[in-house]
Coordinates of C-alpha atoms (C1' of nucleotides) in Angstrom, one line a residue:
Chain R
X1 CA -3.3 22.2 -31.3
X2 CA -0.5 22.4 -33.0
X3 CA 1.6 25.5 -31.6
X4 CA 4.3 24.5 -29.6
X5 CA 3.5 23.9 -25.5
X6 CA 5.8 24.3 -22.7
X7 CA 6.6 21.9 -19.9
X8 CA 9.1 23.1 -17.8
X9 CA 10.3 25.8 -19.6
X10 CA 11.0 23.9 -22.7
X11 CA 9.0 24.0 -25.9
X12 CA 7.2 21.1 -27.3
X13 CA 6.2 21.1 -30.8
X14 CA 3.3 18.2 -31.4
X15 CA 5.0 15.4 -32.5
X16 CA 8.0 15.6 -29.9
X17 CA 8.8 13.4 -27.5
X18 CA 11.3 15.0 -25.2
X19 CA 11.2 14.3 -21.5
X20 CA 13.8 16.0 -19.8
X21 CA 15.1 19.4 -21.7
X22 CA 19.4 19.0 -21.8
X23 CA 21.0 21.6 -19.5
X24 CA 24.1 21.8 -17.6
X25 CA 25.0 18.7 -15.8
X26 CA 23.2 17.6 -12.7
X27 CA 24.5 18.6 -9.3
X28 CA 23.7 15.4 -8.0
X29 CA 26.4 14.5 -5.7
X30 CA 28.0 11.7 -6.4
X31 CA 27.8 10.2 -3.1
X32 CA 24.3 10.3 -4.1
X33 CA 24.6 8.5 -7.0
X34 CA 26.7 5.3 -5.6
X35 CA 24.7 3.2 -4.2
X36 CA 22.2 2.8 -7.8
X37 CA 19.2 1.1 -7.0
X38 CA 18.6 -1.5 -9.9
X39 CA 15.4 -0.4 -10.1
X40 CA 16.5 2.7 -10.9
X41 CA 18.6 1.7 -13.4
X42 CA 15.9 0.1 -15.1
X43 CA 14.0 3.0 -15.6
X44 CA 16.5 5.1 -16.1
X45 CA 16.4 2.9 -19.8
X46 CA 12.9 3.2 -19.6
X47 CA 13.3 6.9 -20.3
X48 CA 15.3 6.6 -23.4
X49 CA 13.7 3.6 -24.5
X50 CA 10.0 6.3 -24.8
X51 CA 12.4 9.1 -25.8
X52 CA 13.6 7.4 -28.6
X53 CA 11.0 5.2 -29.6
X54 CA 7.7 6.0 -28.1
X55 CA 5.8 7.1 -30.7
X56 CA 2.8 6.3 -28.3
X57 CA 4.0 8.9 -25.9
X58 CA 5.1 11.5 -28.8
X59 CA 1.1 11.2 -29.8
X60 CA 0.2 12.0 -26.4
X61 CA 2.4 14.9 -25.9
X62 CA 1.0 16.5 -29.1
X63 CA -2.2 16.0 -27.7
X64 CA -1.5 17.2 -24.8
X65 CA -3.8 20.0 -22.9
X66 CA -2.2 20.6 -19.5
X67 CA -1.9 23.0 -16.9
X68 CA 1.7 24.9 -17.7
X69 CA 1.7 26.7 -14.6
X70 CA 1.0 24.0 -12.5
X71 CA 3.5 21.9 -14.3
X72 CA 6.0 24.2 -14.5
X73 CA 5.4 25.0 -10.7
X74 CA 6.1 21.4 -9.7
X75 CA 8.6 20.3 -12.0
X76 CA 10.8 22.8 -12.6
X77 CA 12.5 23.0 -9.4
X78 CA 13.7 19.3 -10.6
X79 CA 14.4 19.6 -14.1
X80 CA 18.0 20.2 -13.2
X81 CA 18.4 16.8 -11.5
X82 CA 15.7 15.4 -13.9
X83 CA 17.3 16.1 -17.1
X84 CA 20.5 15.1 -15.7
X85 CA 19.7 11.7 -14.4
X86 CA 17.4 10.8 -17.0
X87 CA 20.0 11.0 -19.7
X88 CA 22.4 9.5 -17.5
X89 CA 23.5 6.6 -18.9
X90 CA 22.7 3.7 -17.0
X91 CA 23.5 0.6 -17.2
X92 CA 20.7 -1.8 -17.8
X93 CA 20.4 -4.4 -15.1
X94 CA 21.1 -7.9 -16.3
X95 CA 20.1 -9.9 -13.9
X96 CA 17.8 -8.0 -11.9
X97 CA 15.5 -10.8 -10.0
X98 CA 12.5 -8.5 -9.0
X99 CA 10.0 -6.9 -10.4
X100 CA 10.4 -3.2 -10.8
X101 CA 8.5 -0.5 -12.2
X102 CA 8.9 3.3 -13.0
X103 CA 7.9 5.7 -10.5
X104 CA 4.6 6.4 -11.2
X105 CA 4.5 10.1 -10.1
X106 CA 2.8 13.1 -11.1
X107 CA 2.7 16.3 -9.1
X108 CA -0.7 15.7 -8.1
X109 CA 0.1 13.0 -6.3
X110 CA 3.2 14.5 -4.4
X111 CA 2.2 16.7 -1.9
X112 CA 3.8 19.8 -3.5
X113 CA 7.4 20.8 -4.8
X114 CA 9.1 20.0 -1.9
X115 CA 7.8 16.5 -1.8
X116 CA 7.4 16.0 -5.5
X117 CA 11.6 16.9 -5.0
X118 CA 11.7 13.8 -2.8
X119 CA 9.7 12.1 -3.5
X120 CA 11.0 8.9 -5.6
X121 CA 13.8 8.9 -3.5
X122 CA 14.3 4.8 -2.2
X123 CA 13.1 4.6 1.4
X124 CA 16.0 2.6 3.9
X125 CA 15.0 3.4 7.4
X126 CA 17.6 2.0 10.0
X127 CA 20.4 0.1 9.4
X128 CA 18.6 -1.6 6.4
X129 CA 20.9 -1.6 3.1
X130 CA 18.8 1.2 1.9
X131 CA 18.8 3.0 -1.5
X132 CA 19.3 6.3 -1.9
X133 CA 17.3 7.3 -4.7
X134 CA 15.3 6.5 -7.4
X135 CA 14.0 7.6 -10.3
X136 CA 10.7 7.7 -11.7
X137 CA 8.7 9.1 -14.3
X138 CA 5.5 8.4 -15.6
X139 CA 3.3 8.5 -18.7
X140 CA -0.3 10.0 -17.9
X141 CA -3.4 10.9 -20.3
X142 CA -5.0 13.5 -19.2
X143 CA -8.6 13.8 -19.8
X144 CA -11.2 16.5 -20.0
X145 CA -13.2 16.9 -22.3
X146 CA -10.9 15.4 -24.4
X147 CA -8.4 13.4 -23.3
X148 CA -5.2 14.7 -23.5
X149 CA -2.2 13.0 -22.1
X150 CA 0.4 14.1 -20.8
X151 CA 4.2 13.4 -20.7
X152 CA 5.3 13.8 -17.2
X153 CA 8.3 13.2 -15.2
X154 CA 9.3 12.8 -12.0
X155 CA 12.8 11.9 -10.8
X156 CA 14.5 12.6 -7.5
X157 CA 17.8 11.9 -5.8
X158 CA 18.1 13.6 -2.6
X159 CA 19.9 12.6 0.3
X160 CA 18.1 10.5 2.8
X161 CA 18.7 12.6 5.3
X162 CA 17.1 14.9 3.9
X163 CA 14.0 13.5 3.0
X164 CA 11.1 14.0 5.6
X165 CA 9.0 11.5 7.2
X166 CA 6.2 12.7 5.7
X167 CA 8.1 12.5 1.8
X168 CA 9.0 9.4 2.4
X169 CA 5.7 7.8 3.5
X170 CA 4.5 9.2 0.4
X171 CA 7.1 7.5 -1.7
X172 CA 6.9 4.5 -0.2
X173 CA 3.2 4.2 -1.1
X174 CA 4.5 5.1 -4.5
X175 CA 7.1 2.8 -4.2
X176 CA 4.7 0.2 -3.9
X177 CA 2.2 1.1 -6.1
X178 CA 5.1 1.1 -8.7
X179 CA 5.3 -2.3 -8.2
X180 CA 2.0 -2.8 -9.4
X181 CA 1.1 -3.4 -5.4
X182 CA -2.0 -1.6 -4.1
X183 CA -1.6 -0.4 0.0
X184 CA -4.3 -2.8 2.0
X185 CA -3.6 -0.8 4.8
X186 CA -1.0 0.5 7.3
X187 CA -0.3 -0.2 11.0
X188 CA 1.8 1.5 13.3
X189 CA 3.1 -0.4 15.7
X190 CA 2.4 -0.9 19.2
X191 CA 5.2 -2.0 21.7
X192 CA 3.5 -5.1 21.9
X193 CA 3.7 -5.6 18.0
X194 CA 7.2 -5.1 18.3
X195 CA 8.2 -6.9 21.5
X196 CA 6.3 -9.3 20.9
X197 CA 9.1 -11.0 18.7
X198 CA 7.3 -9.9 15.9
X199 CA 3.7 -10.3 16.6
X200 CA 1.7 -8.0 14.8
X201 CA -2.2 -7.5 15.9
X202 CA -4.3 -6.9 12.4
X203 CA -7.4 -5.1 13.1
X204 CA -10.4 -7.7 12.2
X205 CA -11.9 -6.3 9.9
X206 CA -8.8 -5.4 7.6
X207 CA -7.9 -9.0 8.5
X208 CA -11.4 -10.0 6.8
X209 CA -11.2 -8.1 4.2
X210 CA -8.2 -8.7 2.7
X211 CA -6.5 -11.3 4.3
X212 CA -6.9 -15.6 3.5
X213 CA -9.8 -16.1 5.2
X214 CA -9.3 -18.2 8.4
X215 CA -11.1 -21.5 9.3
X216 CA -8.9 -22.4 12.3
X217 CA -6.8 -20.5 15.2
X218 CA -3.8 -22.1 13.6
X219 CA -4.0 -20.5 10.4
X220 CA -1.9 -20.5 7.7
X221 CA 1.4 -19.4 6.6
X222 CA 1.4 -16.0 3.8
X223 CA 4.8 -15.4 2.0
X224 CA 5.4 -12.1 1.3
X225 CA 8.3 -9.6 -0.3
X226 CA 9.3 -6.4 0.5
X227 CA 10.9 -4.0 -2.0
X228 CA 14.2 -4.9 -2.2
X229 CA 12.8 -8.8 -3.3
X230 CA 13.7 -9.6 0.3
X231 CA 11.1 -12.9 1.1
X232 CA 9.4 -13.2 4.6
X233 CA 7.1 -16.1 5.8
X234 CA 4.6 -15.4 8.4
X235 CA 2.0 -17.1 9.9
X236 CA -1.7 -15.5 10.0
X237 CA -3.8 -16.9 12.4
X238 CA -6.3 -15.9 15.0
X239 CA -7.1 -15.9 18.1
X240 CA -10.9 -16.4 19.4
X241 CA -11.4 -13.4 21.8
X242 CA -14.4 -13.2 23.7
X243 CA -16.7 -14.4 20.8
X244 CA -14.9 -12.5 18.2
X245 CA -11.1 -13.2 16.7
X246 CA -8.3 -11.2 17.4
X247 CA -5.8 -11.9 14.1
X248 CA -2.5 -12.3 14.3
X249 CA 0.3 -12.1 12.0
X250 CA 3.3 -13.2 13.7
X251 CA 7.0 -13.6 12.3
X252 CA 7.3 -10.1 11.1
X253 CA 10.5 -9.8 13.5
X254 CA 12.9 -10.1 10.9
X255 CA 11.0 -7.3 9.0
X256 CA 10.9 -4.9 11.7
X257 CA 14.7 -5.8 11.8
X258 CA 15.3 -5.0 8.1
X259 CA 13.5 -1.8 8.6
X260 CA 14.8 -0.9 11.6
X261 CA 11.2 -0.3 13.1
X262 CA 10.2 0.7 16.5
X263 CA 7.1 1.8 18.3
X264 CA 5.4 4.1 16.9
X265 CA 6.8 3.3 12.8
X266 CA 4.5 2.1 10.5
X267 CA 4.3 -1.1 9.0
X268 CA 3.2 -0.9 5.5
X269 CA 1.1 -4.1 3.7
X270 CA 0.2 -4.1 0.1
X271 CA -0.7 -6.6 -2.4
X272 CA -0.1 -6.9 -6.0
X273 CA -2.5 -8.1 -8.7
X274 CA -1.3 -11.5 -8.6
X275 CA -2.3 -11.7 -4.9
X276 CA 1.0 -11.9 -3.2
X277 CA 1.7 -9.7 -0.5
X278 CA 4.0 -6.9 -0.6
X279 CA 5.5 -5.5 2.7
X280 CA 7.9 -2.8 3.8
X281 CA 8.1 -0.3 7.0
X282 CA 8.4 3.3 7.2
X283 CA 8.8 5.6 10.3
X284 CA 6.1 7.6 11.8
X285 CA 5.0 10.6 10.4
X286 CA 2.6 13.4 11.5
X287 CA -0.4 11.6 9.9
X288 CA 0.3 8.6 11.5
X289 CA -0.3 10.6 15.2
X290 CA -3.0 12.2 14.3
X291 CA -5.6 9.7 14.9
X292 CA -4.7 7.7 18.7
X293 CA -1.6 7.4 20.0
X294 CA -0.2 3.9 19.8
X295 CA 1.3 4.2 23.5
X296 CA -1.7 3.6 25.7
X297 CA -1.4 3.8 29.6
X298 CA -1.1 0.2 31.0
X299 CA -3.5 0.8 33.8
X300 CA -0.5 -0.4 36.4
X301 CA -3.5 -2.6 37.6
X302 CA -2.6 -5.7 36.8
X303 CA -4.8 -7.8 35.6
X304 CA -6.7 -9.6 38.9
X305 CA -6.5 -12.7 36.8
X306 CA -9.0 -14.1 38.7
X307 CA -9.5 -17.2 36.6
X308 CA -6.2 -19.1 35.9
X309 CA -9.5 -20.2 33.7
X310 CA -7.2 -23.6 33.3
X311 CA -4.9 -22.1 31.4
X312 CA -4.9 -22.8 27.9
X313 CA -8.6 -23.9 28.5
X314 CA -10.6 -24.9 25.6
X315 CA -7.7 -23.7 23.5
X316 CA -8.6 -24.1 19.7
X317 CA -11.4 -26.0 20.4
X318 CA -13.8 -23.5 19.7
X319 CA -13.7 -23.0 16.0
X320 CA -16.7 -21.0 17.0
X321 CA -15.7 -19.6 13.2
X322 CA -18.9 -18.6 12.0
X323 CA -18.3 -18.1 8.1
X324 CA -20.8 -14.8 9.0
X325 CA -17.0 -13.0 8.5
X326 CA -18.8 -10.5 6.4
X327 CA -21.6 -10.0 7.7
X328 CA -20.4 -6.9 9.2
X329 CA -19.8 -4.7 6.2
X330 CA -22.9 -3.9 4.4
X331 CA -23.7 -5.6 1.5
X332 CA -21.1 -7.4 0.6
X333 CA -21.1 -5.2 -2.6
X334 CA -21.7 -7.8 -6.2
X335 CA -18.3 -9.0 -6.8
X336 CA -19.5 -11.5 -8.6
X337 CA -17.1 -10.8 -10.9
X338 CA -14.4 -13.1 -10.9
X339 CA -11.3 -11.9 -12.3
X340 CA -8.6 -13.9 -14.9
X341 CA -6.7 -14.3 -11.3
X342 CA -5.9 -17.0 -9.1
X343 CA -9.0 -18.6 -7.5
X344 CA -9.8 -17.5 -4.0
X345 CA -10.8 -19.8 -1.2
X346 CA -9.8 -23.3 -2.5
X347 CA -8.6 -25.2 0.2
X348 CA -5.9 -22.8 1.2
X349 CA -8.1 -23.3 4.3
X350 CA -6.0 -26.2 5.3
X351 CA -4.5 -25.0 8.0
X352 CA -0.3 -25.8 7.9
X353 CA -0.9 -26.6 4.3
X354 CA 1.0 -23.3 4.2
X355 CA -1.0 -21.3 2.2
X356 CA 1.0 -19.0 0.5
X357 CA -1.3 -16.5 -1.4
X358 CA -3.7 -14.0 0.1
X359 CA -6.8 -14.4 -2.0
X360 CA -7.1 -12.0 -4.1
X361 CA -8.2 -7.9 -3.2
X362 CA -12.0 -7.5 -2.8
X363 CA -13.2 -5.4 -5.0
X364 CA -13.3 -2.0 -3.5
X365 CA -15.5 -0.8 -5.8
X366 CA -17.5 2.7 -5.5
X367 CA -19.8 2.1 -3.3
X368 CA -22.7 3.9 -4.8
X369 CA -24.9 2.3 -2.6
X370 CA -23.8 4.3 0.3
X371 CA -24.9 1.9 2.7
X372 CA -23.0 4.0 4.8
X373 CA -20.6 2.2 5.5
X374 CA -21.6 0.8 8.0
X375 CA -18.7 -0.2 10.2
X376 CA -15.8 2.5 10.0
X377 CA -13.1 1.0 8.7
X378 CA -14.2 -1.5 6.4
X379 CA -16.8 0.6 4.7
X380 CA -13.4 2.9 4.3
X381 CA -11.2 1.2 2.0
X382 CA -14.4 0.0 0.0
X383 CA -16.7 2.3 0.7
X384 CA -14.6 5.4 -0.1
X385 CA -15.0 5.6 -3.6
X386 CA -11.7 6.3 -5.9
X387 CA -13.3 9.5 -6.4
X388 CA -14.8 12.5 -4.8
X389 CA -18.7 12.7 -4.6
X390 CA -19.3 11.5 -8.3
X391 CA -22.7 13.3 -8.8
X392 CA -24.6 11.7 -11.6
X393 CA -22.1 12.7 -14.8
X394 CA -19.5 10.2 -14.3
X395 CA -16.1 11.9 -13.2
X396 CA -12.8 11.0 -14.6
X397 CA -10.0 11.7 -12.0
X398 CA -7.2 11.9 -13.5
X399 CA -4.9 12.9 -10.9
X400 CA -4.6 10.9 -7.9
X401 CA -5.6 12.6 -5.0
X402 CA -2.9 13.7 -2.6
X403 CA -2.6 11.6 0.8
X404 CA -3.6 14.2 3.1
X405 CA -4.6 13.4 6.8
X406 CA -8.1 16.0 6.1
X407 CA -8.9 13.6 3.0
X408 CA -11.0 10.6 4.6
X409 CA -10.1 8.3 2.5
X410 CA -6.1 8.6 3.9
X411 CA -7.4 8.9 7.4
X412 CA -6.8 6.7 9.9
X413 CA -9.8 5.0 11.3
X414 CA -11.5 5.5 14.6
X415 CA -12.9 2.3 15.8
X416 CA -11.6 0.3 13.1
X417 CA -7.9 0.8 13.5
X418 CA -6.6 3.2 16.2
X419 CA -3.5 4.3 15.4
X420 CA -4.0 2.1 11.2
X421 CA -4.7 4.1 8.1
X422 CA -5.9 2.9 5.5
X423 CA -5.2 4.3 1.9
X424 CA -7.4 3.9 -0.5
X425 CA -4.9 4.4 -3.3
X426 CA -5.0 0.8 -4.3
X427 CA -5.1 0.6 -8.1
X428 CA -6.5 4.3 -8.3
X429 CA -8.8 4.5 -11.4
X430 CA -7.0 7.7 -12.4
X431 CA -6.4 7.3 -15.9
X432 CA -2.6 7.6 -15.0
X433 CA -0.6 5.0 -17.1
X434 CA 2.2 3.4 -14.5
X435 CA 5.1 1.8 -15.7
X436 CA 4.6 -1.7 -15.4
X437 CA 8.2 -3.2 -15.9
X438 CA 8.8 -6.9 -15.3
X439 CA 12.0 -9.0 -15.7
X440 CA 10.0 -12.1 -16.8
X441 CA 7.0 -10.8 -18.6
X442 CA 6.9 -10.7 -22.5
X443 CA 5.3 -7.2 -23.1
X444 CA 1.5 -7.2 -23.0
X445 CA 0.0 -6.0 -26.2
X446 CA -1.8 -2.8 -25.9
X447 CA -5.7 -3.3 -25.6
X448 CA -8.5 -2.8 -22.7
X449 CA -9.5 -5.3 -20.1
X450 CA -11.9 -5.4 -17.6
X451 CA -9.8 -6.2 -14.5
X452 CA -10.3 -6.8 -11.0
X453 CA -12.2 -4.4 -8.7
X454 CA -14.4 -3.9 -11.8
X455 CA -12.3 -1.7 -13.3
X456 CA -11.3 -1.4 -16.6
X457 CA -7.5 -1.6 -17.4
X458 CA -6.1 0.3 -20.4
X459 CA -2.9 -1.6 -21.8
X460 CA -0.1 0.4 -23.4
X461 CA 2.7 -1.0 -25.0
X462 CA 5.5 1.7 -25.6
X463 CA 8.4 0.5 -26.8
X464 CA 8.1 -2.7 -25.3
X465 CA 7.3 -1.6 -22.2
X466 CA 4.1 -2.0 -20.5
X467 CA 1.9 0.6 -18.9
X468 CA -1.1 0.3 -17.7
X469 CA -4.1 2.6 -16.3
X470 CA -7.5 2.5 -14.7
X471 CA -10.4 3.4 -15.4
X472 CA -14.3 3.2 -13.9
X473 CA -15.5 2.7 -17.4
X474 CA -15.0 1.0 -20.8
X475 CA -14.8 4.0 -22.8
X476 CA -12.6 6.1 -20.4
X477 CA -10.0 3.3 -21.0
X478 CA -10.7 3.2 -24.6
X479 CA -10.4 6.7 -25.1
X480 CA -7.2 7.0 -23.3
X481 CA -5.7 4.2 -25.2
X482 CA -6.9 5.8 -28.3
X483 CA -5.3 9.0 -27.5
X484 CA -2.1 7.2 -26.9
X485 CA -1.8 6.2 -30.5
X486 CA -2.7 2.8 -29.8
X487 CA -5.7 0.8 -30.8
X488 CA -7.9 -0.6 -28.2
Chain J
dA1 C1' -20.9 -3.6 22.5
dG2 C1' -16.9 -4.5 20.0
dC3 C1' -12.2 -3.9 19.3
dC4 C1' -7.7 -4.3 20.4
dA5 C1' -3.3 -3.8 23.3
dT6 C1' -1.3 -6.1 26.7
dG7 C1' -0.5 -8.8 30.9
dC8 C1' 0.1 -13.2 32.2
dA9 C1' -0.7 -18.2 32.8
dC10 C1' 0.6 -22.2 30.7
dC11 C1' 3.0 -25.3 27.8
dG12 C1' 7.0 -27.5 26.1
Chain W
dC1 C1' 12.7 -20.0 30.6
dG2 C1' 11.0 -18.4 26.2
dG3 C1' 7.3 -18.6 23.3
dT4 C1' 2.3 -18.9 22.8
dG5 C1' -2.6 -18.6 23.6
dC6 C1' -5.9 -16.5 26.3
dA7 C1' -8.5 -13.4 29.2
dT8 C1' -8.7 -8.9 31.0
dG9 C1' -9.7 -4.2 30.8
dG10 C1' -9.0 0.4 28.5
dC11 C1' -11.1 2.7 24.9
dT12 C1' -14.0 3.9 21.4

DNA sequence: AGCCATGCACCG
DNA sequence: CGGTGCATGGCT
């Protein structure tokens, strides 16, 4: 392997590191260029940073074994504004407060040219000070028979206007996952979500599943961030509904403000490894419709009422709170496992004690068992394995799969969660390394960890900066990491 | 049979 | 009178 490769119409010889070939300037319009995210800036340096130095990501490239068509089909519509942007100089943020990460994106994950185009591109719905683009790239090892990584980049400004619904949802997710944040789940808003000054119904059992678990009606108060490191503090609670709970999260007002969100948009929640919760909104796209529409026909019959039931009645008294809470799901799969993060339950139970950490994700893992998954939705997220129908050989996926409403695992529950998807993207076990770029963070040294969800995470350190990938098994991350040029 | 969107009574 | 908790009823 030692004859020269193309990506993108340009030549590698092993050894190279090049990621964007030099052409003609980029016809990005300037107006496009103003408004700079930060975030963008950063990895703008990222790019040089594993151009110059990332002998790492050199290694790979020699190694590499990929699909030139393919490649070439998806990226080279972009390698004008790619090659461009990426050796724009940008000035490093100085004092850039959040966390922000390289776009992790590959083509497989973009739904095709068009989207891979726009994808990246900074999501601002309404009149929210939104970006209006972003770049990205990311570092993947490819694997096969043997693994062969791959230097791949992905980088985007387009116009906002221009970007489509279903583009943006997509970068949003990748937004997020950028971030290091793995998509719990979506929910489109109903009008009483949003007229209800910001009192957002969360479908039980995504509520139990991934949400601090609830000992009274009062519930607690979860901080949260959105992308743009704007904070929000809501309360999560619950509401004892017949002899079940109907949760709450109220106090997302302001963030349906910042997002400009109406009925009908989706509100998007993720969490990052750390626990805390990430949020953002997006509008609705096609996807989002397919499953029930949010709208619902108030039968004009108004409700007979026939019990003022004395009003507040029992009001919190019950605490009928039967810890059972996961009884639904099957077996609650063997997380034993207790991951290097914070500790779950504790006493966050106290109630205004204001909690202000979800407990960490369950651990979606595969869930060989099949037990079927019992209840819709929540079998979803952890039943739906990363992968497709593993059959006995173990099968990398190296590619995540592309959100697309016929793929179950991006489609939006029945019972569970009417008009709610939820993605199974969370920390994909794809063997893609994602740019893992913190502001406070010394650089990880590059090794393999088991981390949460059972999964093994490889470490990469390339030129300081961190990526990291996941993988179902020891030796997948190994291997990668080996391939990388670094040494488990 | 459970879930959830919503109307509405009640509380402050 | 607005916000909040609850109960009802439509819908899987």
């Amino acid at each position: 392997m030692s004859q020269p490769m193309e990506i993108a119409g340009q030549s590698f010889l092993p050894g190279q590191a090049t990621i964007a070939a030099p052409s003609p300037q980029p016809q990005i319009p300037q107006a496009c260029l103003a408004p700079v995210d930060p975030s963008a800036a950063v990895f703008a340096s990222d790019i040089d940073a594993q151009r110059q130095a990332a002998p790492a990501v050199a290694a790979a490239l020699a190694a590499t074994q990929l699909n030139h068509q393919q490649l070439q089909q998806h990226v080279q519509p972009q390698q004008q504004q790619l090659t461009s942007s990426a050796s724009q100089p940008v000035p490093a943020p100085s004092g850039a407060p959040t966390t922000t990460a390289a776009l992790p994106i590959t083509h497989e994950l973009l739904g095709g040219p068009l989207a891979a185009l726009q994808l990246g591109l900074g999501l601002g719905l309404g009149p929210g000070p939104g970006r209006t683009f972003e770049q990205g790239a990311a570092v993947a090892v490819r694997g096969g028979g043997q693994s062969a990584p791959y230097l791949h980049k992905a980088l985007v400004p387009a116009p906002m206007d221009t970007l489509d619904p279903e583009a943006a949802a997509v970068a949003l997710t990748a937004r997020m996952t950028a971030t290091g944040a793995s998509v719990i789940f979506e929910k489109a808003l109903t009008a009483s979500d949003v007229s209800g000054g910001g009192r957002v119904v969360v479908p039980k059992s995504v509520a139990e599943q991934y949400f601090p678990r609830l000992d009274q009606p009062s519930g607690v108060t979860i901080s949260a961030t959105d992308l743009d490191g704007r904070s929000y503090t809501f309360k999560w609670r619950f509401w004892v509904n017949n002899s079940s709970r109907m949760y709450l999260l109220e106090g997302a007002g302001e963030l349906h403000r910042n997002y400009g969100l109406e009925v009908g948009d989706v509100m998007v929640f993720a969490q990052k490894p750390d626990g805390s919760l990430v949020v953002a909104g997006r509008v609705a796209v096609k996807s989002d419709m397919l499953k029930k529409t949010p709208a619902k026909r108030p039968a004009a019959a108004s409700a007979a009422s026939g019990g003022s039931s004395g009003g507040g009645g029992g009001g919190g008294g019950q605490t009928s709170r039967s810890r059972d809470s996961r009884g639904a799901r099957g077996p609650a799969l063997r997380i034993q496992q207790q991951p290097p993060m914070a500790v779950p339950s504790a006493a966050a139970a106290a109630e205004g004690a204001a909690a202000v950490l979800p407990p960490p994700p369950p651990p979606p893992v595969a869930a060989a068992a099949g037990a079927a998954a019992g209840t819709t939705a929540t079998g979803t997220a952890a039943a739906a394995d990363s992968n497709p129908p593993s059959r006995g050989r173990k099968r990398k996926t190296f590619f995540p799969p592309t959100p697309n409403a016929a793929d179950p695992r991006f489609r939006a529950h029945g019972d569970d969660g009417a008009s709610m998807a939820i993605l199974d993207m969370e920390a994909p076990s794809d063997g893609i390394f994602r740019a893992v770029v913190t502001q406070h963070l010394v650089p990880v040294p590059s090794g393999v960890t088991l981390a949460r969800n059972n999964r093994w995470t490889a470490t990469l350190d390339v030129a300081g900066e961190t990526y990291q990938a996941f993988f179902d098994t020891r030796d997948d991350a190994v291997e990668a990491l080996t391939a990388a040029g670094a040494s488990p």
